[in-house]
């Protein structure tokens, strides 16, 4: 995981594990959640959300695809009847293939390859 110049922006690469259905939370707010599998000896499954016009960013990716996600770390506090609860969301705003053209890159490394 790397951090952008803005201290609240990050990017991470992993395998798309699950895509959940879009939810219309209110008249003015909709979201779509997805889970990224980071792999490794002890796999990590991290849930992200896309909001509003960004909910369609996943449409061109199939489960199992290796993707790079750029996201903001969002947090808020909610108090009710003297009890305070904290919420944290990973709000994705850009998704792209982890390796944009793996076949073209592999072919370019072979001296007699034709693209």
CSV table of C-alpha atoms in Angstrom, one decimal:
chain,number,residue,atom,x,y,z
A,1,UNK,CA,0.0,0.0,0.0
A,2,UNK,CA,1.3,3.4,-0.8
A,3,UNK,CA,0.2,6.9,0.2
A,4,UNK,CA,-0.4,9.8,-2.2
A,5,UNK,CA,0.8,13.3,-1.6
A,6,UNK,CA,-2.5,14.1,0.1
A,7,UNK,CA,-2.2,12.3,3.5
A,8,UNK,CA,-5.8,10.9,3.2
A,9,UNK,CA,-5.3,9.2,-0.2
A,10,UNK,CA,-3.9,5.7,-0.6
A,11,UNK,CA,-3.5,3.0,-3.3
A,12,UNK,CA,-3.4,-0.7,-3.0
A,13,UNK,CA,-3.3,-3.7,-5.3
A,14,UNK,CA,-5.1,-7.0,-4.8
A,15,UNK,CA,-7.4,-9.5,-6.4
A,16,UNK,CA,-11.1,-8.6,-6.7
A,17,UNK,CA,-12.8,-11.2,-4.4
A,18,UNK,CA,-16.5,-10.1,-4.3
A,19,UNK,CA,-18.7,-7.4,-5.7
A,20,UNK,CA,-21.9,-6.6,-3.8
A,21,UNK,CA,-25.1,-5.1,-5.3
A,22,UNK,CA,-25.5,-1.4,-5.5
A,23,UNK,CA,-27.6,0.0,-2.5
A,24,UNK,CA,-29.8,3.1,-2.7
A,25,UNK,CA,-29.3,4.2,0.9
A,26,UNK,CA,-31.4,7.4,0.5
A,27,UNK,CA,-32.9,9.6,-2.2
A,28,UNK,CA,-29.6,11.3,-2.5
A,29,UNK,CA,-27.1,8.6,-1.7
A,30,UNK,CA,-26.1,5.3,-3.2
A,31,UNK,CA,-23.2,3.0,-2.7
A,32,UNK,CA,-21.6,-0.2,-3.9
A,33,UNK,CA,-19.2,-2.3,-1.8
A,34,UNK,CA,-16.5,-4.7,-2.9
A,35,UNK,CA,-13.9,-6.9,-1.3
A,36,UNK,CA,-10.2,-7.0,-2.3
A,37,UNK,CA,-8.1,-10.0,-1.4
A,38,UNK,CA,-4.5,-9.0,-0.6
A,39,UNK,CA,-3.3,-12.6,-0.6
A,40,UNK,CA,-0.2,-13.7,1.2
A,41,UNK,CA,0.4,-16.4,3.8
A,42,UNK,CA,-2.5,-14.9,5.9
A,43,UNK,CA,-4.9,-13.5,3.3
A,44,UNK,CA,-6.5,-10.2,4.1
A,45,UNK,CA,-10.0,-9.4,2.8
A,46,UNK,CA,-10.6,-5.6,2.8
A,47,UNK,CA,-14.0,-4.1,2.1
A,48,UNK,CA,-14.2,-0.8,0.1
A,49,UNK,CA,-17.1,1.3,-1.0
A,50,UNK,CA,-17.9,3.3,-4.2
A,51,UNK,CA,-20.4,6.1,-3.9
A,52,UNK,CA,-22.7,8.1,-6.2
A,53,UNK,CA,-21.4,8.2,-9.8
A,54,UNK,CA,-18.4,6.0,-8.9
A,55,UNK,CA,-20.5,2.9,-8.4
A,56,UNK,CA,-20.1,1.9,-12.0
A,57,UNK,CA,-16.3,1.8,-11.8
A,58,UNK,CA,-16.3,-2.0,-11.2
A,59,UNK,CA,-18.5,-2.8,-14.2
A,60,UNK,CA,-15.6,-3.8,-16.4
A,61,UNK,CA,-13.8,-6.0,-13.9
A,62,UNK,CA,-14.6,-9.7,-13.1
A,63,UNK,CA,-14.1,-11.3,-9.8
A,64,UNK,CA,-10.6,-12.8,-9.7
A,65,UNK,CA,-9.1,-9.8,-11.6
A,66,UNK,CA,-5.9,-8.2,-10.1
A,67,UNK,CA,-6.7,-4.5,-9.7
A,68,UNK,CA,-5.2,-1.3,-8.3
A,69,UNK,CA,-7.6,0.7,-6.1
A,70,UNK,CA,-7.0,4.4,-5.2
A,71,UNK,CA,-9.1,5.4,-2.2
A,72,UNK,CA,-9.6,7.9,0.6
A,73,UNK,CA,-9.7,6.9,4.2
A,74,UNK,CA,-12.9,8.4,5.7
A,75,UNK,CA,-13.9,8.5,9.4
A,76,UNK,CA,-16.8,10.0,11.3
A,77,UNK,CA,-18.1,10.1,14.8
A,78,UNK,CA,-21.8,9.4,15.8
A,79,UNK,CA,-23.2,10.1,19.2
A,80,UNK,CA,-26.6,9.0,20.5
A,81,UNK,CA,-27.9,8.9,24.0
A,82,UNK,CA,-24.4,9.5,25.5
A,83,UNK,CA,-22.8,6.7,23.5
A,84,UNK,CA,-20.2,7.6,20.8
A,85,UNK,CA,-19.5,5.3,17.9
A,86,UNK,CA,-16.8,5.7,15.3
A,87,UNK,CA,-17.1,4.6,11.7
A,88,UNK,CA,-14.3,4.2,9.1
A,89,UNK,CA,-14.8,3.7,5.4
A,90,UNK,CA,-12.3,3.1,2.6
A,91,UNK,CA,-13.9,5.1,-0.3
A,92,UNK,CA,-12.5,4.1,-3.7
A,93,UNK,CA,-12.4,6.7,-6.4
A,94,UNK,CA,-10.3,5.1,-9.1
A,95,UNK,CA,-9.9,1.5,-10.1
A,96,UNK,CA,-7.6,0.2,-12.9
A,97,UNK,CA,-6.0,-3.1,-13.9
A,98,UNK,CA,-3.0,-3.9,-11.8
A,99,UNK,CA,-1.0,-4.8,-14.9
A,100,UNK,CA,-2.7,-2.9,-17.8
A,101,UNK,CA,-1.3,-4.9,-20.7
A,102,UNK,CA,0.3,-8.1,-19.5
A,103,UNK,CA,0.2,-9.9,-22.9
A,104,UNK,CA,1.8,-6.9,-24.8
A,105,UNK,CA,4.5,-6.6,-22.1
A,106,UNK,CA,5.3,-10.3,-22.2
A,107,UNK,CA,5.4,-10.3,-26.1
A,108,UNK,CA,7.6,-7.2,-26.1
A,109,UNK,CA,10.2,-9.1,-24.1
A,110,UNK,CA,10.5,-11.9,-26.7
A,111,UNK,CA,12.8,-10.8,-29.5
A,112,UNK,CA,10.7,-12.3,-32.4
A,113,UNK,CA,7.3,-11.7,-31.0
A,114,UNK,CA,4.6,-10.1,-33.1
A,115,UNK,CA,2.0,-7.8,-31.4
